mmCIF file of C-alpha atoms in Angstrom:
data_model
loop_
_atom_site.group_PDB
_atom_site.id
_atom_site.type_symbol
_atom_site.label_atom_id
_atom_site.label_comp_id
_atom_site.label_asym_id
_atom_site.label_seq_id
_atom_site.Cartn_x
_atom_site.Cartn_y
_atom_site.Cartn_z
ATOM 1 C CA MET A 18 -25.818 -6.422 7.576
ATOM 2 C CA GLU A 19 -27.367 -8.387 4.743
ATOM 3 C CA ALA A 20 -25.250 -11.249 3.456
ATOM 4 C CA LEU A 21 -24.995 -12.437 -0.124
ATOM 5 C CA GLU A 22 -24.154 -15.978 -1.094
ATOM 6 C CA LEU A 23 -21.124 -16.569 -3.309
ATOM 7 C CA THR A 24 -19.898 -19.774 -4.854
ATOM 8 C CA LEU A 25 -16.145 -19.729 -5.229
ATOM 9 C CA ARG A 26 -13.808 -22.253 -6.836
ATOM 10 C CA LEU A 27 -10.460 -22.394 -5.050
ATOM 11 C CA PRO A 28 -7.346 -24.331 -5.965
ATOM 12 C CA GLU A 29 -7.147 -27.387 -3.729
ATOM 13 C CA LYS A 30 -3.795 -26.385 -2.190
ATOM 14 C CA LEU A 31 -5.160 -22.947 -1.258
ATOM 15 C CA TYR A 32 -8.273 -24.449 0.296
ATOM 16 C CA GLN A 33 -6.142 -26.878 2.291
ATOM 17 C CA ARG A 34 -4.037 -23.971 3.599
ATOM 18 C CA LEU A 35 -7.175 -22.044 4.536
ATOM 19 C CA GLU A 36 -8.723 -25.068 6.196
ATOM 20 C CA HIS A 37 -5.530 -25.833 8.150
ATOM 21 C CA THR A 38 -5.174 -22.225 9.313
ATOM 22 C CA ALA A 39 -8.866 -22.046 10.270
ATOM 23 C CA ARG A 40 -8.464 -25.218 12.317
ATOM 24 C CA LEU A 41 -5.455 -23.707 14.110
ATOM 25 C CA ALA A 42 -7.494 -20.547 14.769
ATOM 26 C CA GLN A 43 -10.327 -22.765 16.018
ATOM 27 C CA CYS A 44 -12.932 -21.373 13.648
ATOM 28 C CA ASP A 45 -15.006 -22.471 10.692
ATOM 29 C CA VAL A 46 -13.185 -22.233 7.352
ATOM 30 C CA LYS A 47 -15.966 -20.013 5.901
ATOM 31 C CA ASP A 48 -15.662 -17.615 8.836
ATOM 32 C CA PHE A 49 -11.889 -17.620 8.461
ATOM 33 C CA ILE A 50 -12.110 -16.751 4.748
ATOM 34 C CA LEU A 51 -14.481 -13.875 5.549
ATOM 35 C CA LEU A 52 -12.137 -12.560 8.244
ATOM 36 C CA ALA A 53 -9.186 -12.793 5.860
ATOM 37 C CA LEU A 54 -11.058 -10.908 3.140
ATOM 38 C CA GLU A 55 -12.192 -8.210 5.557
ATOM 39 C CA ALA A 56 -8.607 -7.778 6.775
ATOM 40 C CA VAL A 57 -7.206 -7.438 3.255
ATOM 41 C CA VAL A 58 -9.877 -5.443 1.410
ATOM 42 C CA PRO A 59 -10.081 -1.963 2.934
ATOM 43 C CA PRO A 60 -13.274 0.046 3.109
ATOM 44 C CA LEU A 61 -12.806 2.917 0.663
ATOM 45 C CA ALA A 62 -14.606 6.217 1.046
ATOM 46 C CA ASP A 63 -16.975 7.095 -1.799
ATOM 47 C CA THR A 64 -15.462 10.566 -1.782
ATOM 48 C CA LEU A 65 -12.009 9.425 -2.935
ATOM 49 C CA PRO A 66 -10.941 10.517 -6.412
ATOM 50 C CA PRO A 67 -11.539 7.579 -8.797
ATOM 51 C CA GLU A 68 -7.836 7.215 -9.674
ATOM 52 C CA LEU A 69 -6.838 7.024 -6.005
ATOM 53 C CA ALA A 70 -9.637 4.550 -5.205
ATOM 54 C CA ALA A 71 -8.532 2.380 -8.149
ATOM 55 C CA ASP A 72 -4.894 2.444 -6.964
ATOM 56 C CA LEU A 73 -5.908 1.460 -3.440
ATOM 57 C CA ALA A 74 -8.106 -1.343 -4.760
ATOM 58 C CA ARG A 75 -5.219 -2.688 -6.884
ATOM 59 C CA TRP A 76 -2.770 -2.400 -3.996
ATOM 60 C CA ALA A 77 -5.118 -4.240 -1.613
ATOM 61 C CA VAL A 78 -3.768 -7.542 -2.952
ATOM 62 C CA PHE A 79 -0.213 -6.681 -1.808
ATOM 63 C CA ASP A 80 0.855 -8.454 1.350
ATOM 64 C CA ASP A 81 1.909 -6.512 4.441
ATOM 65 C CA GLU A 82 5.599 -6.992 3.694
ATOM 66 C CA ALA A 83 5.289 -5.436 0.228
ATOM 67 C CA LEU A 84 3.236 -2.543 1.601
ATOM 68 C CA ARG A 85 5.776 -1.943 4.380
ATOM 69 C CA ALA A 86 8.578 -1.850 1.795
ATOM 70 C CA ILE A 87 6.673 0.814 -0.148
ATOM 71 C CA ALA A 88 5.830 2.736 3.028
ATOM 72 C CA ASP A 89 9.503 2.756 4.046
ATOM 73 C CA ALA A 90 10.860 3.749 0.606
ATOM 74 C CA PHE A 91 13.062 6.790 0.086
ATOM 75 C CA LEU A 92 14.920 8.337 -2.802
ATOM 76 C CA PRO A 93 18.258 6.557 -3.200
ATOM 77 C CA PRO A 94 20.930 8.381 -1.145
ATOM 78 C CA LYS A 95 22.692 10.003 -4.127
ATOM 79 C CA ARG A 96 19.366 11.236 -5.554
ATOM 80 C CA GLN A 97 18.334 12.489 -2.094
ATOM 81 C CA GLN A 98 21.590 14.397 -1.828
ATOM 82 C CA ARG A 99 21.106 15.859 -5.313
ATOM 83 C CA TYR A 100 17.508 16.743 -4.421
ATOM 84 C CA THR A 101 18.725 18.663 -1.361
ATOM 85 C CA THR A 102 21.440 20.439 -3.357
ATOM 86 C CA LEU A 103 19.015 21.505 -6.083
ATOM 87 C CA LEU A 104 16.435 22.552 -3.490
ATOM 88 C CA ARG A 105 18.950 24.892 -1.869
ATOM 89 C CA LYS A 106 20.145 26.281 -5.176
ATOM 90 C CA GLY A 107 16.530 26.823 -6.231
ATOM 91 C CA GLU A 108 15.771 28.680 -3.006
ATOM 92 C CA GLU A 109 18.761 30.907 -3.713
ATOM 93 C CA GLY A 110 17.652 31.449 -7.330
ATOM 94 C CA ARG A 111 20.800 29.836 -8.733
ATOM 95 C CA LEU A 112 19.394 26.982 -10.876
ATOM 96 C CA GLY A 113 20.502 26.820 -14.493
ATOM 97 C CA ALA A 114 18.176 25.538 -17.246
ATOM 98 C CA HIS A 115 19.536 21.963 -17.109
ATOM 99 C CA GLU A 116 19.399 21.924 -13.308
ATOM 100 C CA ARG A 117 15.831 23.249 -13.391
ATOM 101 C CA GLU A 118 14.809 20.271 -15.593
ATOM 102 C CA GLU A 119 16.631 17.886 -13.277
ATOM 103 C CA TRP A 120 14.973 19.531 -10.265
ATOM 104 C CA GLU A 121 11.500 19.141 -11.786
ATOM 105 C CA ALA A 122 12.149 15.456 -12.523
ATOM 106 C CA LEU A 123 13.438 14.837 -8.992
ATOM 107 C CA LYS A 124 10.448 16.649 -7.467
ATOM 108 C CA GLN A 125 8.091 14.442 -9.500
ATOM 109 C CA GLN A 126 9.932 11.299 -8.410
ATOM 110 C CA TYR A 127 9.861 12.468 -4.782
ATOM 111 C CA GLN A 128 6.137 13.251 -5.074
ATOM 112 C CA ARG A 129 5.399 9.775 -6.502
ATOM 113 C CA ILE A 130 7.338 8.110 -3.689
ATOM 114 C CA SER A 131 5.514 10.238 -1.096
ATOM 115 C CA GLU A 132 2.102 9.436 -2.588
ATOM 116 C CA ASN A 133 2.934 5.725 -2.735
ATOM 117 C CA LYS A 134 4.114 5.800 0.884
ATOM 118 C CA ALA A 135 0.812 7.406 1.929
ATOM 119 C CA LYS A 136 -1.244 4.797 0.034
ATOM 120 C CA ALA A 137 0.733 1.923 1.551
ATOM 121 C CA ARG A 138 0.430 3.365 5.065
ATOM 122 C CA PHE A 139 -3.320 3.853 4.594
ATOM 123 C CA LEU A 140 -3.783 0.211 3.591
ATOM 124 C CA LEU A 141 -1.591 -1.031 6.444
ATOM 125 C CA ASP A 142 -3.536 1.144 8.907
ATOM 126 C CA GLN A 143 -6.846 -0.200 7.580
ATOM 127 C CA ARG A 144 -5.629 -3.763 7.971
ATOM 128 C CA THR A 145 -4.394 -3.092 11.500
ATOM 129 C CA LYS A 146 -7.745 -1.556 12.467
ATOM 130 C CA GLY A 147 -9.574 -4.492 10.892
ATOM 131 C CA ARG A 148 -7.468 -6.987 12.793
ATOM 132 C CA MET A 149 -7.970 -5.133 16.060
ATOM 133 C CA VAL A 150 -11.752 -5.043 15.581
ATOM 134 C CA LYS A 151 -11.848 -8.729 14.633
ATOM 135 C CA GLY A 152 -9.589 -9.638 17.564
ATOM 136 C CA ASN A 153 -11.803 -7.785 20.034
ATOM 137 C CA SER A 154 -15.046 -9.245 18.673
ATOM 138 C CA GLY A 155 -13.863 -12.869 18.543
#
């Protein structure tokens, strides 16, 4: 793979942290920075819809803990219970106009949470794969 040269200005405290961690890992600080970038920035397929690719690129800066919190998110218990109630009533054809609006809003919220969970899991999976590959090649 062809390499490009990049000059980067880092805050001194950040560089010191990187240098210290690289020393502990017994590798060159430049190699350590490359490994860290490869672990955090996922390879994105060119076939992804632009909006999804942009979301994933923005989320790539989240740490693992933040991504795990998103991946583990659920509707709050009371909203989950209401979701289930409205789902059943909808299946039975017993939703009133107000309940139908509430149901649509809850479905959208549930869909957003599900999509966010999938994005977070994708990024965590990519990082795990990247770490495994780096660990096996080092």
